[in-house]
Amino acid sequence: MILNKIRTQAAPITLQDVWKAKMRIGQMLSRTPLCYSPVLSEQTNNHIYLKYEHLHEGGAFKVRGAVNSLLSLTTEERKRGVATFSTGNHGLAIALTAKKLGIPATICVSNRVPDAKLKQIRTLGASLEIYGESQDEAENRCYQLQEKQKLTVIPPFDYLDVIAGQGTIGLELLEDLPAIDCVIAGLSGGGLLSGIGLVMKETNPSINVYGVSMEKGAVMHASLKAGHPISLREDNTLADSLLGGLGENNQYTFPLIQKYLDNSALIPESSIAKGMAYLYKYHRIVVEGAAAIGVGAILDSHLSFEDKNIVVIISGCNVGLTEHARAIQPYLTTL
Protein backbone atom coordinates (compact mmCIF):
# COMPACT_ATOMS: atom_id res chain seq x y z
CA MET A 1 0.00 0.00 0.00
CA ILE A 2 1.32 3.46 -0.93
CA LEU A 3 0.75 6.17 1.66
CA ASN A 4 0.30 9.73 0.50
CA LYS A 5 2.78 12.04 2.17
CA ILE A 6 1.37 15.11 3.85
CA ARG A 7 2.93 18.14 2.25
CA THR A 8 3.73 21.05 4.52
CA GLN A 9 4.56 24.57 3.45
CA ALA A 10 8.29 25.10 3.32
CA ALA A 11 9.79 27.57 5.77
CA PRO A 12 10.59 30.89 4.05
CA ILE A 13 14.12 30.79 5.47
CA THR A 14 16.24 28.01 6.94
CA LEU A 15 19.54 27.54 8.73
CA GLN A 16 21.01 26.53 5.40
CA ASP A 17 20.16 29.97 4.01
CA VAL A 18 22.07 31.59 6.88
CA TRP A 19 25.10 29.37 6.26
CA LYS A 20 24.99 30.33 2.58
CA ALA A 21 24.88 33.98 3.61
CA LYS A 22 27.89 33.46 5.88
CA MET A 23 29.87 32.06 2.98
CA ARG A 24 28.70 34.87 0.68
CA ILE A 25 29.40 37.85 2.94
CA GLY A 26 32.81 36.45 3.90
CA GLN A 27 34.00 37.83 0.56
CA MET A 28 33.62 41.37 1.91
CA LEU A 29 33.21 41.30 5.71
CA SER A 30 35.27 40.12 8.66
CA ARG A 31 33.70 38.57 11.76
CA THR A 32 33.29 40.86 14.76
CA PRO A 33 34.75 40.14 18.23
CA LEU A 34 32.80 38.81 21.20
CA CYS A 35 34.14 40.63 24.26
CA TYR A 36 33.67 39.56 27.87
CA SER A 37 32.57 42.31 30.27
CA PRO A 38 34.11 41.59 33.69
CA VAL A 39 32.56 44.61 35.40
CA LEU A 40 29.03 44.03 34.12
CA SER A 41 29.30 40.30 34.80
CA GLU A 42 30.35 40.84 38.42
CA GLN A 43 27.74 43.54 38.96
CA THR A 44 24.88 41.31 37.74
CA ASN A 45 26.14 37.86 38.83
CA ASN A 46 26.16 36.61 35.25
CA HIS A 47 28.67 36.02 32.48
CA ILE A 48 28.01 38.84 30.06
CA TYR A 49 29.56 39.19 26.62
CA LEU A 50 29.26 42.06 24.15
CA LYS A 51 29.08 41.40 20.41
CA TYR A 52 30.87 44.34 18.83
CA GLU A 53 28.81 44.87 15.68
CA HIS A 54 29.65 48.58 15.73
CA LEU A 55 33.13 47.72 14.46
CA HIS A 56 31.92 47.03 10.93
CA GLU A 57 32.80 49.56 8.28
CA GLY A 58 29.67 51.67 8.22
CA GLY A 59 29.34 51.35 11.98
CA ALA A 60 26.49 48.85 12.31
CA PHE A 61 25.39 45.23 11.90
CA LYS A 62 23.17 46.25 8.98
CA VAL A 63 26.05 45.80 6.55
CA ARG A 64 25.66 42.01 6.87
CA GLY A 65 22.19 42.04 5.35
CA ALA A 66 23.15 44.69 2.81
CA VAL A 67 26.15 42.71 1.53
CA ASN A 68 24.18 39.46 1.34
CA SER A 69 21.34 41.17 -0.53
CA LEU A 70 23.44 43.03 -3.08
CA LEU A 71 25.69 40.06 -3.79
CA SER A 72 22.52 38.05 -4.51
CA LEU A 73 21.32 40.40 -7.26
CA THR A 74 21.42 39.46 -10.93
CA THR A 75 23.68 41.33 -13.33
CA GLU A 76 20.66 43.14 -14.80
CA GLU A 77 19.40 44.19 -11.35
CA ARG A 78 22.83 45.59 -10.51
CA LYS A 79 22.84 47.67 -13.69
CA ARG A 80 19.41 49.17 -12.99
CA GLY A 81 20.34 50.05 -9.42
CA VAL A 82 18.77 49.66 -6.00
CA ALA A 83 16.71 51.72 -3.59
CA THR A 84 15.87 51.39 0.06
CA PHE A 85 14.15 53.16 2.95
CA SER A 86 15.77 53.40 6.34
CA THR A 87 16.07 55.02 9.76
CA GLY A 88 19.72 55.46 8.85
CA ASN A 89 21.94 52.43 9.42
CA HIS A 90 20.46 50.19 6.71
CA GLY A 91 20.60 53.05 4.23
CA LEU A 92 24.21 53.67 5.14
CA ALA A 93 25.00 49.96 4.74
CA ILE A 94 23.35 49.81 1.31
CA ALA A 95 25.15 52.98 0.20
CA LEU A 96 28.50 51.64 1.36
CA THR A 97 28.07 48.21 -0.23
CA ALA A 98 26.65 49.63 -3.46
CA LYS A 99 29.64 51.95 -3.83
CA LYS A 100 32.05 49.02 -3.47
CA LEU A 101 30.14 46.95 -6.03
CA GLY A 102 29.54 49.81 -8.47
CA ILE A 103 25.75 49.69 -8.10
CA PRO A 104 23.69 52.93 -8.27
CA ALA A 105 21.79 53.42 -4.99
CA THR A 106 18.99 55.69 -3.78
CA ILE A 107 18.34 55.98 -0.04
CA CYS A 108 14.95 57.24 1.22
CA VAL A 109 14.80 58.54 4.79
CA SER A 110 12.45 60.65 6.89
CA ASN A 111 13.23 63.98 8.50
CA ARG A 112 13.85 62.14 11.80
CA VAL A 113 17.10 60.55 10.65
CA PRO A 114 20.04 62.24 12.47
CA ASP A 115 22.44 64.45 10.54
CA ALA A 116 25.39 62.21 11.45
CA LYS A 117 23.90 59.38 9.38
CA LEU A 118 22.81 61.63 6.51
CA LYS A 119 26.29 63.06 6.18
CA GLN A 120 27.83 59.59 5.87
CA ILE A 121 25.29 58.51 3.24
CA ARG A 122 26.00 61.63 1.16
CA THR A 123 29.74 61.05 1.45
CA LEU A 124 29.32 57.60 -0.10
CA GLY A 125 27.78 59.07 -3.23
CA ALA A 126 24.27 57.60 -2.97
CA SER A 127 21.23 59.63 -4.00
CA LEU A 128 19.45 60.76 -0.85
CA GLU A 129 15.68 61.37 -0.68
CA ILE A 130 14.45 63.00 2.56
CA TYR A 131 10.71 62.60 2.71
CA GLY A 132 8.07 62.78 5.45
CA GLU A 133 8.15 62.37 9.22
CA SER A 134 8.32 58.57 9.51
CA GLN A 135 9.93 55.53 7.96
CA ASP A 136 6.53 54.54 6.55
CA GLU A 137 6.43 57.77 4.55
CA ALA A 138 10.00 57.22 3.37
CA GLU A 139 8.97 53.69 2.35
CA ASN A 140 6.12 55.03 0.22
CA ARG A 141 8.54 57.37 -1.55
CA CYS A 142 10.92 54.46 -2.16
CA TYR A 143 8.29 52.39 -3.94
CA GLN A 144 7.27 55.40 -6.02
CA LEU A 145 10.87 55.59 -7.25
CA GLN A 146 10.91 51.83 -7.88
CA GLU A 147 7.90 52.11 -10.16
CA LYS A 148 9.27 55.12 -11.98
CA GLN A 149 12.92 54.04 -12.36
CA LYS A 150 12.64 50.22 -12.26
CA LEU A 151 14.96 49.97 -9.26
CA THR A 152 15.26 46.89 -7.05
CA VAL A 153 14.09 47.71 -3.52
CA ILE A 154 16.10 46.18 -0.66
CA PRO A 155 13.87 46.64 2.43
CA PRO A 156 15.61 47.18 5.78
CA PHE A 157 14.26 44.07 7.52
CA ASP A 158 11.34 42.24 5.87
CA TYR A 159 13.52 40.69 3.17
CA LEU A 160 14.88 37.15 3.24
CA ASP A 161 18.43 38.00 2.14
CA VAL A 162 18.59 40.69 4.83
CA ILE A 163 17.32 38.31 7.53
CA ALA A 164 19.82 35.63 6.48
CA GLY A 165 22.64 38.17 6.53
CA GLN A 166 21.79 39.34 10.05
CA GLY A 167 21.47 35.71 11.12
CA THR A 168 25.19 35.22 10.50
CA ILE A 169 25.71 36.98 13.84
CA GLY A 170 24.07 33.98 15.49
CA LEU A 171 26.42 31.55 13.75
CA GLU A 172 29.43 33.50 15.01
CA LEU A 173 28.01 33.52 18.55
CA LEU A 174 27.64 29.74 18.57
CA GLU A 175 31.18 29.35 17.26
CA ASP A 176 32.64 31.69 19.91
CA LEU A 177 30.39 30.77 22.85
CA PRO A 178 28.82 27.30 22.41
CA ALA A 179 27.45 27.44 25.97
CA ILE A 180 25.37 30.56 25.26
CA ASP A 181 22.14 30.82 27.30
CA CYS A 182 20.61 34.09 26.10
CA VAL A 183 20.86 36.79 23.43
CA ILE A 184 19.60 40.34 23.96
CA ALA A 185 19.23 42.83 21.11
CA GLY A 186 17.28 45.88 20.08
CA LEU A 187 13.88 45.06 18.57
CA SER A 188 12.47 47.17 15.74
CA GLY A 189 11.38 45.76 12.39
CA GLY A 190 12.71 42.39 13.45
CA GLY A 191 15.36 41.63 10.82
CA LEU A 192 18.15 41.26 13.39
CA LEU A 193 16.27 39.10 15.88
CA SER A 194 14.51 37.07 13.18
CA GLY A 195 17.90 35.97 11.90
CA ILE A 196 19.51 35.45 15.29
CA GLY A 197 16.36 33.83 16.70
CA LEU A 198 16.22 31.35 13.81
CA VAL A 199 19.83 30.30 14.38
CA MET A 200 19.50 30.01 18.15
CA LYS A 201 16.15 28.25 18.36
CA GLU A 202 16.79 25.83 15.50
CA THR A 203 20.08 24.93 17.19
CA ASN A 204 18.72 24.68 20.75
CA PRO A 205 15.18 25.80 21.67
CA SER A 206 16.27 26.44 25.27
CA ILE A 207 18.49 29.36 24.26
CA ASN A 208 16.54 32.49 25.19
CA VAL A 209 16.11 35.37 22.74
CA TYR A 210 15.02 38.74 24.13
CA GLY A 211 14.13 41.99 22.35
CA VAL A 212 14.31 45.45 23.90
CA SER A 213 12.74 48.65 22.57
CA MET A 214 12.25 52.27 23.61
CA GLU A 215 9.01 53.13 25.40
CA LYS A 216 7.43 55.24 22.65
CA GLY A 217 6.98 53.99 19.09
CA ALA A 218 7.91 50.35 19.77
CA VAL A 219 5.94 48.94 16.84
CA MET A 220 7.01 45.30 16.98
CA HIS A 221 6.42 45.11 20.75
CA ALA A 222 2.92 46.56 20.36
CA SER A 223 2.20 44.35 17.34
CA LEU A 224 3.15 41.23 19.29
CA LYS A 225 0.70 42.20 22.01
CA ALA A 226 -2.02 42.88 19.42
CA GLY A 227 -1.33 39.65 17.55
CA HIS A 228 -0.90 41.42 14.20
CA PRO A 229 1.17 44.28 12.74
CA ILE A 230 -0.03 47.74 13.77
CA SER A 231 1.13 51.30 13.22
CA LEU A 232 2.36 53.76 15.85
CA ARG A 233 3.42 57.39 15.74
CA GLU A 234 7.18 57.83 15.86
CA ASP A 235 8.64 59.90 18.68
CA ASN A 236 12.07 61.30 19.48
CA THR A 237 14.35 58.80 21.22
CA LEU A 238 18.02 58.09 21.84
CA ALA A 239 17.39 54.75 20.15
CA ASP A 240 16.39 56.32 16.83
CA SER A 241 17.58 53.26 14.89
CA LEU A 242 14.71 51.31 16.47
CA LEU A 243 12.02 53.59 15.03
CA GLY A 244 9.92 52.64 12.01
CA GLY A 245 6.87 50.61 11.13
CA LEU A 246 6.60 46.94 10.13
CA GLY A 247 5.22 47.65 6.67
CA GLU A 248 1.64 47.26 5.51
CA ASN A 249 2.31 43.81 4.05
CA ASN A 250 4.86 42.34 6.44
CA GLN A 251 5.57 38.81 5.23
CA TYR A 252 8.49 37.47 7.21
CA THR A 253 9.76 39.26 10.28
CA PHE A 254 6.51 39.47 12.25
CA PRO A 255 5.76 35.71 12.05
CA LEU A 256 9.43 34.87 12.65
CA ILE A 257 9.56 37.10 15.73
CA GLN A 258 6.31 35.56 16.96
CA LYS A 259 7.90 32.13 16.58
CA TYR A 260 11.38 32.72 17.96
CA LEU A 261 11.28 35.62 20.46
CA ASP A 262 10.91 34.63 24.13
CA ASN A 263 10.14 38.07 25.50
CA SER A 264 10.04 41.76 24.64
CA ALA A 265 10.58 44.66 27.05
CA LEU A 266 10.23 48.44 26.88
CA ILE A 267 13.16 50.45 28.21
CA PRO A 268 12.97 54.11 29.37
CA GLU A 269 15.21 56.78 27.88
CA SER A 270 17.11 57.12 31.17
CA SER A 271 18.17 53.47 31.01
CA ILE A 272 19.23 53.82 27.36
CA ALA A 273 21.39 56.82 28.28
CA LYS A 274 22.82 54.92 31.24
CA GLY A 275 23.76 52.06 28.92
CA MET A 276 25.56 54.50 26.61
CA ALA A 277 27.42 55.99 29.58
CA TYR A 278 28.34 52.57 30.99
CA LEU A 279 29.82 51.36 27.70
CA TYR A 280 31.80 54.60 27.37
CA LYS A 281 33.09 54.54 30.96
CA TYR A 282 33.97 50.87 31.29
CA HIS A 283 34.56 49.74 27.70
CA ARG A 284 35.70 53.01 26.12
CA ILE A 285 33.31 52.76 23.19
CA VAL A 286 30.98 55.43 21.79
CA VAL A 287 27.76 53.82 20.59
CA GLU A 288 24.25 54.93 19.69
CA GLY A 289 21.23 54.42 21.92
CA ALA A 290 19.94 51.38 20.02
CA ALA A 291 23.28 49.66 20.65
CA ALA A 292 23.32 50.43 24.38
CA ILE A 293 19.69 49.62 25.13
CA GLY A 294 20.40 46.01 26.10
CA VAL A 295 23.08 47.04 28.59
CA GLY A 296 20.73 49.69 30.01
CA ALA A 297 18.00 47.07 30.39
CA ILE A 298 20.32 44.84 32.41
CA LEU A 299 21.70 47.67 34.56
CA ASP A 300 18.23 48.80 35.63
CA SER A 301 16.88 45.24 36.03
CA HIS A 302 14.31 45.46 33.26
CA LEU A 303 15.63 41.99 32.42
CA SER A 304 16.80 39.73 35.24
CA PHE A 305 19.07 36.68 35.06
CA GLU A 306 21.23 34.63 37.41
CA ASP A 307 24.48 32.87 36.52
CA LYS A 308 23.77 32.79 32.77
CA ASN A 309 25.98 33.19 29.70
CA ILE A 310 24.42 36.28 28.12
CA VAL A 311 25.31 38.05 24.88
CA VAL A 312 24.24 41.64 24.27
CA ILE A 313 24.40 42.82 20.66
CA ILE A 314 26.17 46.18 20.41
CA SER A 315 24.52 47.04 17.14
CA GLY A 316 25.98 50.35 15.95
CA CYS A 317 27.95 53.52 16.65
CA ASN A 318 26.39 56.06 14.27
CA VAL A 319 25.69 58.83 16.74
CA GLY A 320 26.72 62.47 16.79
CA LEU A 321 29.38 63.21 19.41
CA THR A 322 27.45 66.17 20.80
CA GLU A 323 24.31 64.07 21.19
CA HIS A 324 26.31 61.27 22.81
CA ALA A 325 28.04 63.59 25.27
CA ARG A 326 24.74 65.18 26.24
CA ALA A 327 23.14 61.78 26.85
CA ILE A 328 25.89 60.27 29.00
CA GLN A 329 26.93 63.29 31.09
CA PRO A 330 24.37 62.82 33.92
CA TYR A 331 25.49 59.23 34.55
CA LEU A 332 29.29 59.22 34.30
CA THR A 333 29.87 59.99 37.97
CA THR A 334 27.12 57.72 39.32
CA LEU A 335 27.89 54.44 37.55
Coordinates of C-alpha atoms in Angstrom, one line a residue:
M1 CA 0.0 0.0 0.0
I2 CA 1.3 3.5 -0.9
L3 CA 0.7 6.2 1.7
N4 CA 0.3 9.7 0.5
K5 CA 2.8 12.0 2.2
I6 CA 1.4 15.1 3.9
R7 CA 2.9 18.1 2.2
T8 CA 3.7 21.1 4.5
Q9 CA 4.6 24.6 3.5
A10 CA 8.3 25.1 3.3
A11 CA 9.8 27.6 5.8
P12 CA 10.6 30.9 4.1
I13 CA 14.1 30.8 5.5
T14 CA 16.2 28.0 6.9
L15 CA 19.5 27.5 8.7
Q16 CA 21.0 26.5 5.4
D17 CA 20.2 30.0 4.0
V18 CA 22.1 31.6 6.9
W19 CA 25.1 29.4 6.3
K20 CA 25.0 30.3 2.6
A21 CA 24.9 34.0 3.6
K22 CA 27.9 33.5 5.9
M23 CA 29.9 32.1 3.0
R24 CA 28.7 34.9 0.7
I25 CA 29.4 37.9 2.9
G26 CA 32.8 36.5 3.9
Q27 CA 34.0 37.8 0.6
M28 CA 33.6 41.4 1.9
L29 CA 33.2 41.3 5.7
S30 CA 35.3 40.1 8.7
R31 CA 33.7 38.6 11.8
T32 CA 33.3 40.9 14.8
P33 CA 34.7 40.1 18.2
L34 CA 32.8 38.8 21.2
C35 CA 34.1 40.6 24.3
Y36 CA 33.7 39.6 27.9
S37 CA 32.6 42.3 30.3
P38 CA 34.1 41.6 33.7
V39 CA 32.6 44.6 35.4
L40 CA 29.0 44.0 34.1
S41 CA 29.3 40.3 34.8
E42 CA 30.4 40.8 38.4
Q43 CA 27.7 43.5 39.0
T44 CA 24.9 41.3 37.7
N45 CA 26.1 37.9 38.8
N46 CA 26.2 36.6 35.3
H47 CA 28.7 36.0 32.5
I48 CA 28.0 38.8 30.1
Y49 CA 29.6 39.2 26.6
L50 CA 29.3 42.1 24.2
K51 CA 29.1 41.4 20.4
Y52 CA 30.9 44.3 18.8
E53 CA 28.8 44.9 15.7
H54 CA 29.6 48.6 15.7
L55 CA 33.1 47.7 14.5
H56 CA 31.9 47.0 10.9
E57 CA 32.8 49.6 8.3
G58 CA 29.7 51.7 8.2
G59 CA 29.3 51.3 12.0
A60 CA 26.5 48.8 12.3
F61 CA 25.4 45.2 11.9
K62 CA 23.2 46.2 9.0
V63 CA 26.0 45.8 6.6
R64 CA 25.7 42.0 6.9
G65 CA 22.2 42.0 5.4
A66 CA 23.2 44.7 2.8
V67 CA 26.1 42.7 1.5
N68 CA 24.2 39.5 1.3
S69 CA 21.3 41.2 -0.5
L70 CA 23.4 43.0 -3.1
L71 CA 25.7 40.1 -3.8
S72 CA 22.5 38.0 -4.5
L73 CA 21.3 40.4 -7.3
T74 CA 21.4 39.5 -10.9
T75 CA 23.7 41.3 -13.3
E76 CA 20.7 43.1 -14.8
E77 CA 19.4 44.2 -11.4
R78 CA 22.8 45.6 -10.5
K79 CA 22.8 47.7 -13.7
R80 CA 19.4 49.2 -13.0
G81 CA 20.3 50.1 -9.4
V82 CA 18.8 49.7 -6.0
A83 CA 16.7 51.7 -3.6
T84 CA 15.9 51.4 0.1
F85 CA 14.2 53.2 2.9
S86 CA 15.8 53.4 6.3
T87 CA 16.1 55.0 9.8
G88 CA 19.7 55.5 8.9
N89 CA 21.9 52.4 9.4
H90 CA 20.5 50.2 6.7
G91 CA 20.6 53.0 4.2
L92 CA 24.2 53.7 5.1
A93 CA 25.0 50.0 4.7
I94 CA 23.4 49.8 1.3
A95 CA 25.2 53.0 0.2
L96 CA 28.5 51.6 1.4
T97 CA 28.1 48.2 -0.2
A98 CA 26.6 49.6 -3.5
K99 CA 29.6 51.9 -3.8
K100 CA 32.0 49.0 -3.5
L101 CA 30.1 46.9 -6.0
G102 CA 29.5 49.8 -8.5
I103 CA 25.8 49.7 -8.1
P104 CA 23.7 52.9 -8.3
A105 CA 21.8 53.4 -5.0
T106 CA 19.0 55.7 -3.8
I107 CA 18.3 56.0 0.0
C108 CA 15.0 57.2 1.2
V109 CA 14.8 58.5 4.8
S110 CA 12.5 60.6 6.9
N111 CA 13.2 64.0 8.5
R112 CA 13.8 62.1 11.8
V113 CA 17.1 60.5 10.7
P114 CA 20.0 62.2 12.5
D115 CA 22.4 64.5 10.5
A116 CA 25.4 62.2 11.4
K117 CA 23.9 59.4 9.4
L118 CA 22.8 61.6 6.5
K119 CA 26.3 63.1 6.2
Q120 CA 27.8 59.6 5.9
I121 CA 25.3 58.5 3.2
R122 CA 26.0 61.6 1.2
T123 CA 29.7 61.0 1.4
L124 CA 29.3 57.6 -0.1
G125 CA 27.8 59.1 -3.2
A126 CA 24.3 57.6 -3.0
S127 CA 21.2 59.6 -4.0
L128 CA 19.4 60.8 -0.9
E129 CA 15.7 61.4 -0.7
I130 CA 14.5 63.0 2.6
Y131 CA 10.7 62.6 2.7
G132 CA 8.1 62.8 5.4
E133 CA 8.2 62.4 9.2
S134 CA 8.3 58.6 9.5
Q135 CA 9.9 55.5 8.0
D136 CA 6.5 54.5 6.5
E137 CA 6.4 57.8 4.5
A138 CA 10.0 57.2 3.4
E139 CA 9.0 53.7 2.3
N140 CA 6.1 55.0 0.2
R141 CA 8.5 57.4 -1.5
C142 CA 10.9 54.5 -2.2
Y143 CA 8.3 52.4 -3.9
Q144 CA 7.3 55.4 -6.0
L145 CA 10.9 55.6 -7.3
Q146 CA 10.9 51.8 -7.9
E147 CA 7.9 52.1 -10.2
K148 CA 9.3 55.1 -12.0
Q149 CA 12.9 54.0 -12.4
K150 CA 12.6 50.2 -12.3
L151 CA 15.0 50.0 -9.3
T152 CA 15.3 46.9 -7.0
V153 CA 14.1 47.7 -3.5
I154 CA 16.1 46.2 -0.7
P155 CA 13.9 46.6 2.4
P156 CA 15.6 47.2 5.8
F157 CA 14.3 44.1 7.5
D158 CA 11.3 42.2 5.9
Y159 CA 13.5 40.7 3.2
L160 CA 14.9 37.2 3.2
D161 CA 18.4 38.0 2.1
V162 CA 18.6 40.7 4.8
I163 CA 17.3 38.3 7.5
A164 CA 19.8 35.6 6.5
G165 CA 22.6 38.2 6.5
Q166 CA 21.8 39.3 10.0
G167 CA 21.5 35.7 11.1
T168 CA 25.2 35.2 10.5
I169 CA 25.7 37.0 13.8
G170 CA 24.1 34.0 15.5
L171 CA 26.4 31.5 13.8
E172 CA 29.4 33.5 15.0
L173 CA 28.0 33.5 18.6
L174 CA 27.6 29.7 18.6
E175 CA 31.2 29.4 17.3
D176 CA 32.6 31.7 19.9
L177 CA 30.4 30.8 22.8
P178 CA 28.8 27.3 22.4
A179 CA 27.5 27.4 26.0
I180 CA 25.4 30.6 25.3
D181 CA 22.1 30.8 27.3
C182 CA 20.6 34.1 26.1
V183 CA 20.9 36.8 23.4
I184 CA 19.6 40.3 24.0
A185 CA 19.2 42.8 21.1
G186 CA 17.3 45.9 20.1
L187 CA 13.9 45.1 18.6
S188 CA 12.5 47.2 15.7
G189 CA 11.4 45.8 12.4
G190 CA 12.7 42.4 13.4
G191 CA 15.4 41.6 10.8
L192 CA 18.1 41.3 13.4
L193 CA 16.3 39.1 15.9
S194 CA 14.5 37.1 13.2
G195 CA 17.9 36.0 11.9
I196 CA 19.5 35.4 15.3
G197 CA 16.4 33.8 16.7
L198 CA 16.2 31.4 13.8
V199 CA 19.8 30.3 14.4
M200 CA 19.5 30.0 18.2
K201 CA 16.2 28.2 18.4
E202 CA 16.8 25.8 15.5
T203 CA 20.1 24.9 17.2
N204 CA 18.7 24.7 20.7
P205 CA 15.2 25.8 21.7
S206 CA 16.3 26.4 25.3
I207 CA 18.5 29.4 24.3
N208 CA 16.5 32.5 25.2
V209 CA 16.1 35.4 22.7
Y210 CA 15.0 38.7 24.1
G211 CA 14.1 42.0 22.4
V212 CA 14.3 45.5 23.9
S213 CA 12.7 48.6 22.6
M214 CA 12.2 52.3 23.6
E215 CA 9.0 53.1 25.4
K216 CA 7.4 55.2 22.7
G217 CA 7.0 54.0 19.1
A218 CA 7.9 50.3 19.8
V219 CA 5.9 48.9 16.8
M220 CA 7.0 45.3 17.0
H221 CA 6.4 45.1 20.7
A222 CA 2.9 46.6 20.4
S223 CA 2.2 44.3 17.3
L224 CA 3.2 41.2 19.3
K225 CA 0.7 42.2 22.0
A226 CA -2.0 42.9 19.4
G227 CA -1.3 39.6 17.5
H228 CA -0.9 41.4 14.2
P229 CA 1.2 44.3 12.7
I230 CA 0.0 47.7 13.8
S231 CA 1.1 51.3 13.2
L232 CA 2.4 53.8 15.8
R233 CA 3.4 57.4 15.7
E234 CA 7.2 57.8 15.9
D235 CA 8.6 59.9 18.7
N236 CA 12.1 61.3 19.5
T237 CA 14.3 58.8 21.2
L238 CA 18.0 58.1 21.8
A239 CA 17.4 54.8 20.1
D240 CA 16.4 56.3 16.8
S241 CA 17.6 53.3 14.9
L242 CA 14.7 51.3 16.5
L243 CA 12.0 53.6 15.0
G244 CA 9.9 52.6 12.0
G245 CA 6.9 50.6 11.1
L246 CA 6.6 46.9 10.1
G247 CA 5.2 47.7 6.7
E248 CA 1.6 47.3 5.5
N249 CA 2.3 43.8 4.1
N250 CA 4.9 42.3 6.4
Q251 CA 5.6 38.8 5.2
Y252 CA 8.5 37.5 7.2
T253 CA 9.8 39.3 10.3
F254 CA 6.5 39.5 12.2
P255 CA 5.8 35.7 12.0
L256 CA 9.4 34.9 12.6
I257 CA 9.6 37.1 15.7
Q258 CA 6.3 35.6 17.0
K259 CA 7.9 32.1 16.6
Y260 CA 11.4 32.7 18.0
L261 CA 11.3 35.6 20.5
D262 CA 10.9 34.6 24.1
N263 CA 10.1 38.1 25.5
S264 CA 10.0 41.8 24.6
A265 CA 10.6 44.7 27.0
L266 CA 10.2 48.4 26.9
I267 CA 13.2 50.5 28.2
P268 CA 13.0 54.1 29.4
E269 CA 15.2 56.8 27.9
S270 CA 17.1 57.1 31.2
S271 CA 18.2 53.5 31.0
I272 CA 19.2 53.8 27.4
A273 CA 21.4 56.8 28.3
K274 CA 22.8 54.9 31.2
G275 CA 23.8 52.1 28.9
M276 CA 25.6 54.5 26.6
A277 CA 27.4 56.0 29.6
Y278 CA 28.3 52.6 31.0
L279 CA 29.8 51.4 27.7
Y280 CA 31.8 54.6 27.4
K281 CA 33.1 54.5 31.0
Y282 CA 34.0 50.9 31.3
H283 CA 34.6 49.7 27.7
R284 CA 35.7 53.0 26.1
I285 CA 33.3 52.8 23.2
V286 CA 31.0 55.4 21.8
V287 CA 27.8 53.8 20.6
E288 CA 24.2 54.9 19.7
G289 CA 21.2 54.4 21.9
A290 CA 19.9 51.4 20.0
A291 CA 23.3 49.7 20.7
A292 CA 23.3 50.4 24.4
I293 CA 19.7 49.6 25.1
G294 CA 20.4 46.0 26.1
V295 CA 23.1 47.0 28.6
G296 CA 20.7 49.7 30.0
A297 CA 18.0 47.1 30.4
I298 CA 20.3 44.8 32.4
L299 CA 21.7 47.7 34.6
D300 CA 18.2 48.8 35.6
S301 CA 16.9 45.2 36.0
H302 CA 14.3 45.5 33.3
L303 CA 15.6 42.0 32.4
S304 CA 16.8 39.7 35.2
F305 CA 19.1 36.7 35.1
E306 CA 21.2 34.6 37.4
D307 CA 24.5 32.9 36.5
K308 CA 23.8 32.8 32.8
N309 CA 26.0 33.2 29.7
I310 CA 24.4 36.3 28.1
V311 CA 25.3 38.1 24.9
V312 CA 24.2 41.6 24.3
I313 CA 24.4 42.8 20.7
I314 CA 26.2 46.2 20.4
S315 CA 24.5 47.0 17.1
G316 CA 26.0 50.3 16.0
C317 CA 28.0 53.5 16.6
N318 CA 26.4 56.1 14.3
V319 CA 25.7 58.8 16.7
G320 CA 26.7 62.5 16.8
L321 CA 29.4 63.2 19.4
T322 CA 27.5 66.2 20.8
E323 CA 24.3 64.1 21.2
H324 CA 26.3 61.3 22.8
A325 CA 28.0 63.6 25.3
R326 CA 24.7 65.2 26.2
A327 CA 23.1 61.8 26.9
I328 CA 25.9 60.3 29.0
Q329 CA 26.9 63.3 31.1
P330 CA 24.4 62.8 33.9
Y331 CA 25.5 59.2 34.5
L332 CA 29.3 59.2 34.3
T333 CA 29.9 60.0 38.0
T334 CA 27.1 57.7 39.3
L335 CA 27.9 54.4 37.5

